[in-house]
CSV table of C-alpha atoms in Angstrom, one decimal:
chain,number,residue,atom,x,y,z
A,2,MET,CA,-64.3,-41.4,50.5
A,3,GLY,CA,-61.0,-40.6,48.7
A,4,LYS,CA,-59.3,-39.2,45.6
A,5,HIS,CA,-60.1,-40.7,42.2
A,6,TYR,CA,-58.2,-39.9,39.1
A,7,LEU,CA,-59.5,-41.0,35.7
A,8,LEU,CA,-56.7,-41.0,33.2
A,9,ASN,CA,-57.2,-41.7,29.4
A,10,LEU,CA,-54.0,-42.2,27.4
A,11,TYR,CA,-53.6,-41.9,23.6
A,12,GLY,CA,-50.8,-42.5,21.2
A,13,CYS,CA,-49.1,-45.3,23.1
A,14,SER,CA,-47.2,-48.1,21.5
A,15,PHE,CA,-49.0,-51.4,20.6
A,16,VAL,CA,-46.2,-53.5,22.2
A,17,LEU,CA,-46.3,-51.7,25.6
A,18,LEU,CA,-50.1,-51.8,25.8
A,19,ASP,CA,-50.2,-55.5,24.9
A,20,ASP,CA,-47.5,-56.6,27.5
A,21,GLU,CA,-49.3,-58.0,30.5
A,22,GLN,CA,-46.2,-58.5,32.7
A,23,CYS,CA,-45.0,-55.0,32.0
A,24,LEU,CA,-48.4,-53.5,32.9
A,25,ILE,CA,-48.6,-55.4,36.1
A,26,GLU,CA,-45.2,-54.1,37.2
A,27,LEU,CA,-46.1,-50.5,36.1
A,28,LEU,CA,-49.4,-50.5,38.1
A,29,GLU,CA,-47.8,-52.0,41.2
A,30,ASN,CA,-44.9,-49.5,41.0
A,31,ALA,CA,-47.4,-46.6,40.5
A,32,ALA,CA,-49.4,-47.8,43.5
A,33,VAL,CA,-46.4,-47.9,45.8
A,34,ALA,CA,-45.1,-44.6,44.6
A,35,SER,CA,-48.5,-43.1,45.5
A,36,GLY,CA,-48.0,-44.3,49.0
A,37,ALA,CA,-50.5,-47.2,48.7
A,38,THR,CA,-50.2,-50.9,49.6
A,39,VAL,CA,-51.0,-53.6,47.1
A,40,VAL,CA,-53.1,-56.4,48.6
A,41,GLN,CA,-53.6,-58.4,45.4
A,42,THR,CA,-53.2,-58.0,41.6
A,43,ILE,CA,-55.2,-59.7,38.9
A,44,SER,CA,-54.8,-59.5,35.2
A,45,LYS,CA,-56.2,-60.8,31.9
A,46,LYS,CA,-54.6,-60.9,28.4
A,47,PHE,CA,-57.3,-60.7,25.8
A,48,GLU,CA,-57.2,-62.1,22.3
A,49,PRO,CA,-56.2,-61.0,19.8
A,50,GLN,CA,-54.9,-58.0,21.9
A,51,GLY,CA,-55.6,-56.0,24.9
A,52,VAL,CA,-54.8,-56.3,28.6
A,53,THR,CA,-56.6,-55.5,31.9
A,54,VAL,CA,-54.7,-55.2,35.2
A,55,ILE,CA,-56.3,-54.4,38.5
A,56,CYS,CA,-54.6,-54.0,41.9
A,57,LEU,CA,-56.7,-54.2,45.0
A,58,LEU,CA,-55.1,-51.7,47.4
A,59,SER,CA,-55.5,-51.3,51.1
A,60,GLU,CA,-56.6,-47.8,50.0
A,61,SER,CA,-59.0,-48.7,47.2
A,62,HIS,CA,-57.8,-49.7,43.7
A,63,ILE,CA,-55.8,-49.0,40.6
A,64,SER,CA,-56.7,-50.4,37.2
A,65,ILE,CA,-55.7,-50.2,33.5
A,66,HIS,CA,-57.6,-51.4,30.4
A,67,THR,CA,-55.8,-51.2,27.1
A,68,TRP,CA,-56.7,-51.1,23.4
A,69,PRO,CA,-53.3,-51.7,21.8
A,70,GLU,CA,-54.7,-51.6,18.2
A,71,GLU,CA,-55.9,-48.0,18.9
A,72,GLY,CA,-52.9,-47.0,21.1
A,73,LYS,CA,-55.4,-46.2,23.9
A,74,ALA,CA,-55.6,-47.0,27.6
A,75,ALA,CA,-58.0,-46.1,30.4
A,76,VAL,CA,-56.5,-45.9,33.9
A,77,ASP,CA,-58.2,-45.4,37.3
A,78,VAL,CA,-56.1,-44.5,40.3
A,79,TYR,CA,-58.5,-44.3,43.3
A,80,THR,CA,-57.1,-44.0,46.9
A,81,CYS,CA,-58.4,-43.0,50.3
A,82,GLY,CA,-56.2,-41.9,53.2
A,83,ASP,CA,-53.0,-40.0,52.9
A,84,CYS,CA,-51.9,-41.3,49.5
A,85,GLN,CA,-50.9,-39.1,46.6
A,86,PRO,CA,-52.5,-40.8,43.5
A,87,LYS,CA,-51.4,-38.0,41.2
A,88,ILE,CA,-47.9,-39.3,41.5
A,89,GLY,CA,-49.0,-42.7,40.2
A,90,CYS,CA,-50.8,-41.1,37.3
A,91,ASP,CA,-47.6,-39.2,36.3
A,92,ILE,CA,-45.6,-42.4,36.4
A,93,ILE,CA,-48.1,-44.2,34.1
A,94,ILE,CA,-48.2,-41.3,31.6
A,95,GLN,CA,-44.4,-41.1,31.5
A,96,GLN,CA,-43.8,-44.9,31.2
A,97,LEU,CA,-46.4,-45.5,28.6
A,98,PHE,CA,-45.0,-42.7,26.5
A,99,ALA,CA,-48.5,-41.3,25.8
A,100,SER,CA,-48.5,-38.6,23.1
A,101,ASN,CA,-51.7,-37.3,24.6
A,102,HIS,CA,-53.9,-37.8,27.7
A,103,THR,CA,-56.8,-36.5,29.6
A,104,LEU,CA,-56.9,-36.5,33.4
A,105,SER,CA,-60.0,-36.0,35.5
A,106,TYR,CA,-60.1,-35.7,39.2
A,107,ILE,CA,-63.1,-36.6,41.4
A,108,GLU,CA,-63.4,-36.2,45.1
A,109,ARG,CA,-65.5,-39.1,46.3
B,313,MET,CA,-63.3,-46.4,25.6
B,314,GLY,CA,-66.6,-47.1,27.4
B,315,LYS,CA,-69.2,-46.0,29.9
B,316,HIS,CA,-68.1,-45.3,33.5
B,317,TYR,CA,-70.5,-44.7,36.4
B,318,LEU,CA,-69.2,-43.5,39.7
B,319,LEU,CA,-71.8,-44.2,42.4
B,320,ASN,CA,-71.5,-43.0,46.0
B,321,LEU,CA,-74.0,-44.5,48.5
B,322,TYR,CA,-75.0,-43.1,51.9
B,323,GLY,CA,-77.1,-44.3,54.7
B,324,CYS,CA,-76.6,-48.1,54.2
B,325,SER,CA,-76.7,-50.6,57.0
B,326,PHE,CA,-73.4,-51.6,58.7
B,327,VAL,CA,-74.3,-55.3,58.4
B,328,LEU,CA,-74.7,-55.2,54.7
B,329,LEU,CA,-71.6,-53.1,54.0
B,330,ASP,CA,-69.5,-55.4,56.2
B,331,ASP,CA,-70.7,-58.7,54.5
B,332,GLU,CA,-68.0,-59.8,52.1
B,333,GLN,CA,-69.9,-62.7,50.6
B,334,CYS,CA,-73.1,-60.7,50.1
B,335,LEU,CA,-71.2,-57.9,48.3
B,336,ILE,CA,-69.4,-60.5,46.0
B,337,GLU,CA,-72.8,-61.9,45.0
B,338,LEU,CA,-74.3,-58.4,44.6
B,339,LEU,CA,-71.5,-57.2,42.3
B,340,GLU,CA,-71.4,-60.3,40.2
B,341,ASN,CA,-75.2,-60.1,39.8
B,342,ALA,CA,-75.0,-56.4,38.9
B,343,ALA,CA,-72.3,-57.2,36.3
B,344,VAL,CA,-74.4,-59.9,34.6
B,345,ALA,CA,-77.5,-57.8,34.7
B,346,SER,CA,-75.6,-55.1,32.9
B,347,GLY,CA,-74.8,-57.6,30.1
B,348,ALA,CA,-71.1,-58.1,31.2
B,349,THR,CA,-69.1,-61.3,31.7
B,350,VAL,CA,-67.2,-61.8,35.0
B,351,VAL,CA,-63.7,-63.1,34.3
B,352,GLN,CA,-62.4,-63.0,38.0
B,353,THR,CA,-63.6,-61.6,41.3
B,354,ILE,CA,-61.3,-60.7,44.2
B,355,SER,CA,-62.2,-59.3,47.6
B,356,LYS,CA,-60.7,-58.3,50.9
B,357,LYS,CA,-62.4,-57.9,54.3
B,358,PHE,CA,-60.6,-55.2,56.3
B,359,GLU,CA,-60.4,-55.1,60.1
B,360,PRO,CA,-62.2,-53.9,62.2
B,361,GLN,CA,-64.6,-53.3,59.3
B,362,GLY,CA,-64.9,-52.5,55.6
B,363,VAL,CA,-64.9,-54.6,52.4
B,364,THR,CA,-63.5,-54.2,48.9
B,365,VAL,CA,-64.8,-56.4,46.0
B,366,ILE,CA,-63.5,-56.0,42.5
B,367,CYS,CA,-64.8,-58.0,39.4
B,368,LEU,CA,-62.5,-58.1,36.4
B,369,LEU,CA,-64.9,-58.1,33.4
B,370,SER,CA,-64.4,-59.0,29.8
B,371,GLU,CA,-65.8,-55.4,29.4
B,372,SER,CA,-63.6,-53.6,32.0
B,373,HIS,CA,-64.5,-53.7,35.8
B,374,ILE,CA,-66.9,-53.2,38.6
B,375,SER,CA,-65.8,-52.4,42.2
B,376,ILE,CA,-67.1,-51.5,45.6
B,377,HIS,CA,-65.3,-50.1,48.6
B,378,THR,CA,-67.3,-49.8,51.9
B,379,TRP,CA,-67.0,-47.9,55.1
B,380,PRO,CA,-69.7,-49.6,57.2
B,381,GLU,CA,-69.1,-47.4,60.3
B,382,GLU,CA,-70.2,-44.4,58.2
B,383,GLY,CA,-72.9,-46.2,56.2
B,384,LYS,CA,-71.0,-45.3,53.0
B,385,ALA,CA,-69.8,-47.1,49.9
B,386,ALA,CA,-68.1,-46.1,46.6
B,387,VAL,CA,-69.0,-48.1,43.5
B,388,ASP,CA,-67.6,-48.0,40.0
B,389,VAL,CA,-69.3,-49.7,37.1
B,390,TYR,CA,-67.2,-49.3,34.0
B,391,THR,CA,-68.0,-51.2,30.8
B,392,CYS,CA,-67.1,-51.0,27.2
B,393,GLY,CA,-69.1,-52.5,24.3
B,394,ASP,CA,-72.9,-53.0,24.3
B,395,CYS,CA,-73.4,-53.3,28.1
B,396,GLN,CA,-75.8,-51.2,30.1
B,397,PRO,CA,-74.0,-50.4,33.3
B,398,LYS,CA,-76.8,-48.1,34.6
B,399,ILE,CA,-78.8,-51.3,35.2
B,400,GLY,CA,-76.0,-52.6,37.5
B,401,CYS,CA,-76.0,-49.3,39.4
B,402,ASP,CA,-79.7,-49.4,39.9
B,403,ILE,CA,-79.5,-52.9,41.3
B,404,ILE,CA,-76.7,-51.9,43.7
B,405,ILE,CA,-78.6,-48.8,44.9
B,406,GLN,CA,-81.7,-50.9,45.5
B,407,GLN,CA,-80.1,-53.9,47.2
B,408,LEU,CA,-78.0,-51.9,49.6
B,409,PHE,CA,-81.0,-49.8,50.6
B,410,ALA,CA,-79.1,-46.6,50.3
B,411,SER,CA,-81.0,-43.6,51.8
B,412,ASN,CA,-79.1,-41.3,49.5
B,413,HIS,CA,-76.7,-41.5,46.6
B,414,THR,CA,-74.9,-39.6,44.0
B,415,LEU,CA,-74.3,-41.0,40.5
B,416,SER,CA,-71.8,-39.5,38.0
B,417,TYR,CA,-71.4,-40.6,34.4
B,418,ILE,CA,-68.2,-40.3,32.4
B,419,GLU,CA,-67.8,-41.3,28.8
B,420,ARG,CA,-64.2,-42.5,28.5
């Protein structure tokens, strides 16, 4: 039922992790770069900080939840079909300038 | 960064797995039963079959992707805070009458 990457990011900047519009663009770009098609994107800016963005894809979903005050984010890149979700993970790791990360792969 | 259950379901009925409204209600009920708050729910009915439902929660997300023609579904129940996402998983397993399932737990 597809390829699922669970990516935990550490040491990211507060500003980036609290920027809802930036994270929307990042996730949509990562989805497209993985070969996926974005059907719909939803997001929520929490108070006093923190953002969730979720893209519903034709090929499953991609999501990010952030804890800016701790420099942490949890990302899922889950696709079925011929996509290459690892490419999306690499883009997110790079563009959030994570000082550290863990990446788990699950074949569903 | 929370508790993440990855649930794969097998042997479910075509009709249930292709019923968008039913799956929306199921996921929202499972989220609430887990102690989570639903912020927004989005869904997509694919042609000729298959449904995706994703609930953005105050505590992360819950999602289902279905392949009715194969009797399969992939569910994620990911919550932070004091929720009990295993309760949501049990409800989904029961209400989709899965003949078989696998459940993986990841501490994020």
